[in-house]
mmCIF file of C-alpha atoms in Angstrom:
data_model
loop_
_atom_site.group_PDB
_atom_site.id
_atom_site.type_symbol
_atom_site.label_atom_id
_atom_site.label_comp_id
_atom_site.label_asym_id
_atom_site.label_seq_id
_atom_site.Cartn_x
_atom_site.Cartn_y
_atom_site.Cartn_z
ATOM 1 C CA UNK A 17 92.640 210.309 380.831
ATOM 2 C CA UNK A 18 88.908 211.398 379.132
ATOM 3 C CA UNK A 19 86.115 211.844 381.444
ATOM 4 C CA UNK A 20 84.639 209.381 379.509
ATOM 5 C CA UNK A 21 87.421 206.557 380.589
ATOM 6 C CA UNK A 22 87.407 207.614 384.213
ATOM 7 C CA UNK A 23 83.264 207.629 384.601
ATOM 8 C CA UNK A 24 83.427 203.696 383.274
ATOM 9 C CA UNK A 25 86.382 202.877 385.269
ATOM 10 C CA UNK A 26 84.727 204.314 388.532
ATOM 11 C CA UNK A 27 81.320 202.601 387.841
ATOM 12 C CA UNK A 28 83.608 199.314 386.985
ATOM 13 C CA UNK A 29 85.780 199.886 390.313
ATOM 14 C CA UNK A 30 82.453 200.907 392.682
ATOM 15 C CA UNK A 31 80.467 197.078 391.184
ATOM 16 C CA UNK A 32 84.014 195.440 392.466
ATOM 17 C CA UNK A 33 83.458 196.746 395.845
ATOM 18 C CA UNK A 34 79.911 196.209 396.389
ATOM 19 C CA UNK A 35 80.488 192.731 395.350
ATOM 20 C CA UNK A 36 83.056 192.562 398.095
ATOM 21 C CA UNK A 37 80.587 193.352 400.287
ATOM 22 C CA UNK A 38 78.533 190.771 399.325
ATOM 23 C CA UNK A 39 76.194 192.691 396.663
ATOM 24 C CA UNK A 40 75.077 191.645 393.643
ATOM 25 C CA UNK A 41 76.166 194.027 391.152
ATOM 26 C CA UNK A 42 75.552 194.747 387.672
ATOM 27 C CA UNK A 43 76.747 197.621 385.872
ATOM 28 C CA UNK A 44 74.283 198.574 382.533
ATOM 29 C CA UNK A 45 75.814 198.812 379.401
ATOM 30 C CA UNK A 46 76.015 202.293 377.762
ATOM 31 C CA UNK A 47 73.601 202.707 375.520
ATOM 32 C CA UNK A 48 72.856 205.748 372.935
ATOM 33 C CA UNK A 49 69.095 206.026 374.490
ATOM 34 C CA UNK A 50 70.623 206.707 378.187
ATOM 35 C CA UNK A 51 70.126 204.457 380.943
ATOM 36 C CA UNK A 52 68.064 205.293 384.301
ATOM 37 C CA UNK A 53 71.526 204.625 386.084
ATOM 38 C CA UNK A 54 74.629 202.775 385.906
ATOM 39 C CA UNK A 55 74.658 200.092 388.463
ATOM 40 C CA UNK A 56 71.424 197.926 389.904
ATOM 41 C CA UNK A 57 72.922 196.030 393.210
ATOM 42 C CA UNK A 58 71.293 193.790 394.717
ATOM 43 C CA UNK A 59 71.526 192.374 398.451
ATOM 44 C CA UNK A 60 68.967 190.444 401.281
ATOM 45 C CA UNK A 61 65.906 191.041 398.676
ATOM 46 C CA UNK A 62 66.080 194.730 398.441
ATOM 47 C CA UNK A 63 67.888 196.364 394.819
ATOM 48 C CA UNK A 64 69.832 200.055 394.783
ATOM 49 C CA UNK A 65 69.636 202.032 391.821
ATOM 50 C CA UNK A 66 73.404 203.720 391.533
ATOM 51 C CA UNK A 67 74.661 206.603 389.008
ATOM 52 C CA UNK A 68 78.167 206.547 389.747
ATOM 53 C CA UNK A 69 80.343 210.093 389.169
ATOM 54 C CA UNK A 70 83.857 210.903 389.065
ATOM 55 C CA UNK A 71 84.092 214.354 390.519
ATOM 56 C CA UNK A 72 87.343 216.069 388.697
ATOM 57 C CA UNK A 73 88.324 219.445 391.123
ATOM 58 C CA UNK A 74 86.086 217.412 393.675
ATOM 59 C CA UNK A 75 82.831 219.306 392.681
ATOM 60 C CA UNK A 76 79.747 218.162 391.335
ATOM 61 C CA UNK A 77 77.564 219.917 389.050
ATOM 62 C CA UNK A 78 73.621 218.879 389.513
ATOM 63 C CA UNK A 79 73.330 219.739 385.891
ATOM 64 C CA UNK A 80 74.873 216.333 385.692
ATOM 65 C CA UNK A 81 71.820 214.709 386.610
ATOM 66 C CA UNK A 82 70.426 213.981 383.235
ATOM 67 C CA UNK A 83 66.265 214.565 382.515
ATOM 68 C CA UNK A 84 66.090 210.856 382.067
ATOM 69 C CA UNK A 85 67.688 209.506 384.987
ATOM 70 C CA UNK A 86 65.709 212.049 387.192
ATOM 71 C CA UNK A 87 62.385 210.691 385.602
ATOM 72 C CA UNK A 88 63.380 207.016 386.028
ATOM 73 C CA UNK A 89 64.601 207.941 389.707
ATOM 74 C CA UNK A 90 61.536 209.181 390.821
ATOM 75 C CA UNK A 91 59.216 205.950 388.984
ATOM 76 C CA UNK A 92 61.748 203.960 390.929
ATOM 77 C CA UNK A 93 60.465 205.022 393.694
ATOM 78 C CA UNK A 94 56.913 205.425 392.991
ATOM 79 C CA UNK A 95 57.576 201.562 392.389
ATOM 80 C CA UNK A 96 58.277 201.390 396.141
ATOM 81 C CA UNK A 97 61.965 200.772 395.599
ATOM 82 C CA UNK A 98 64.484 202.064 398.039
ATOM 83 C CA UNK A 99 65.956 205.538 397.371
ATOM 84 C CA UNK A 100 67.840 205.830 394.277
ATOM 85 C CA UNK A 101 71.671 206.718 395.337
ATOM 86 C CA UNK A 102 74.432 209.131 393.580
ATOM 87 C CA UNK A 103 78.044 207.510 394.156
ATOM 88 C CA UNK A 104 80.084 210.429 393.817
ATOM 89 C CA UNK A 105 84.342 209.794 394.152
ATOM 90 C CA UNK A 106 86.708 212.639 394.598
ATOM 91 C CA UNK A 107 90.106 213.180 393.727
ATOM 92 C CA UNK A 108 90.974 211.957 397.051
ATOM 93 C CA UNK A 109 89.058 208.073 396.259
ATOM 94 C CA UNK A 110 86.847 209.037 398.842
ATOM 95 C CA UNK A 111 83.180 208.257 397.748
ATOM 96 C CA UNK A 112 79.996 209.552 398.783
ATOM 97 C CA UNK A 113 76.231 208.370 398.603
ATOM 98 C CA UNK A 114 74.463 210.396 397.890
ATOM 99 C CA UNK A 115 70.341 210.193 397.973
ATOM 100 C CA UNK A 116 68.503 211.353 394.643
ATOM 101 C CA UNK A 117 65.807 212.885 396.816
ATOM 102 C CA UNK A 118 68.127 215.170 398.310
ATOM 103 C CA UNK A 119 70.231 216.407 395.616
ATOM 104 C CA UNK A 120 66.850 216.487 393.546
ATOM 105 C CA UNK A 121 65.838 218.766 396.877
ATOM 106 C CA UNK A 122 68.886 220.963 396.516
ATOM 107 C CA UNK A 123 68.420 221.551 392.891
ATOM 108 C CA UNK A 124 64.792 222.800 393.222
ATOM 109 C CA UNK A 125 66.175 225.562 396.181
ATOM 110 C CA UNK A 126 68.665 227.166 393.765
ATOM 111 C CA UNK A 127 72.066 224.754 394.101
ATOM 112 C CA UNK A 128 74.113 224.600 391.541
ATOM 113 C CA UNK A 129 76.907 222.223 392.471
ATOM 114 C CA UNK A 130 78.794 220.589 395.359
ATOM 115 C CA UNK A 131 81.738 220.381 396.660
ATOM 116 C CA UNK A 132 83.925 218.188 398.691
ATOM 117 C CA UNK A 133 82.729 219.004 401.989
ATOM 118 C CA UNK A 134 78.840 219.589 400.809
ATOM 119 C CA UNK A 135 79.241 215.973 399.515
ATOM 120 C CA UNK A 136 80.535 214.760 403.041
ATOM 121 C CA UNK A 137 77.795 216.860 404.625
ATOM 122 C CA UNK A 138 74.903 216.046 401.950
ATOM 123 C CA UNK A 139 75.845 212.278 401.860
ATOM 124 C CA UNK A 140 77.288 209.437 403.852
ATOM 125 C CA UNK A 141 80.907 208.018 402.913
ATOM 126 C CA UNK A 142 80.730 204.337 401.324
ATOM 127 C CA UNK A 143 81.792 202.153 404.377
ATOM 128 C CA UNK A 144 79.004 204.391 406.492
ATOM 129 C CA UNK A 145 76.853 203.473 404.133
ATOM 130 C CA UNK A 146 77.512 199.587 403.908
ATOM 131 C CA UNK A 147 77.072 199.323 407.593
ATOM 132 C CA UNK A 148 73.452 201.325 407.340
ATOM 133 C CA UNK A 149 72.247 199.292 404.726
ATOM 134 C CA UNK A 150 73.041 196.088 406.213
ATOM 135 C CA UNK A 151 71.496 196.693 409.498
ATOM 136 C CA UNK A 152 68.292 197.458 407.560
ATOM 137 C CA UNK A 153 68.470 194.278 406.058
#
């Protein structure tokens, strides 16, 4: 299977289980200009802005976060939106969430990639993360 295939089957699989957990999800289309993101969700007022990343040999290259979704990740914020998150799956269907700000952080002091257990250590795994954001709804 492409990478290509396996990036829009994770973002499709990751909008399934947000809206199991009672998100509103939408995944943007792919467009030639780029997107910001791949996945706006939506839950109790407050919207995520999601890139979602298949991780093949469970590392992941910051060089993956393109120039354009950096600049719309940091207006998003300036906007006074919540952090924008990285969803980032490894071979094992684990998935992380990652926060822009601190994988924008870890590119500016020299890091050139993650692995599996930076991702764990970096970011939060998803069912973590459900319970955090709904308590802070």
């Amino acid at each position: 299977m492409n990478n290509k295939k396996l990036g829009n089957d994770f973002e499709h699989e990751l909008c399934e289980i947000l809206a199991g957990h009672g998100f509103w999800a939408h995944n943007f289309a792919n467009r030639k200009s780029g997107q910001p993101a791949d996945i706006i969700a939506v839950q109790g007022r407050i919207a995520w802005l999601i890139d979602a990343k298949e991780c093949t040999g469970d590392v992941f290259a910051l060089s993956r976060i393109e120039f354009n979704q950096s600049a719309s990740m940091e207006l998003w914020q300036e906007c006074g939106n919540t952090s924008p998150y990285f969803a980032l799956k490894t071979s094992k269907n684990e998935i992380y969430m990652l926060a822009y700000d601190i994988l924008r952080d870890l590119a500016k002091d020299g890091k050139k990639q993650l692995n599996d257990v930076e991702m764990r250590y970096y970011g939060t795994d998803i069912d973590t993360w459900f319970r955090i954001v709904k308590s802070s709804i």
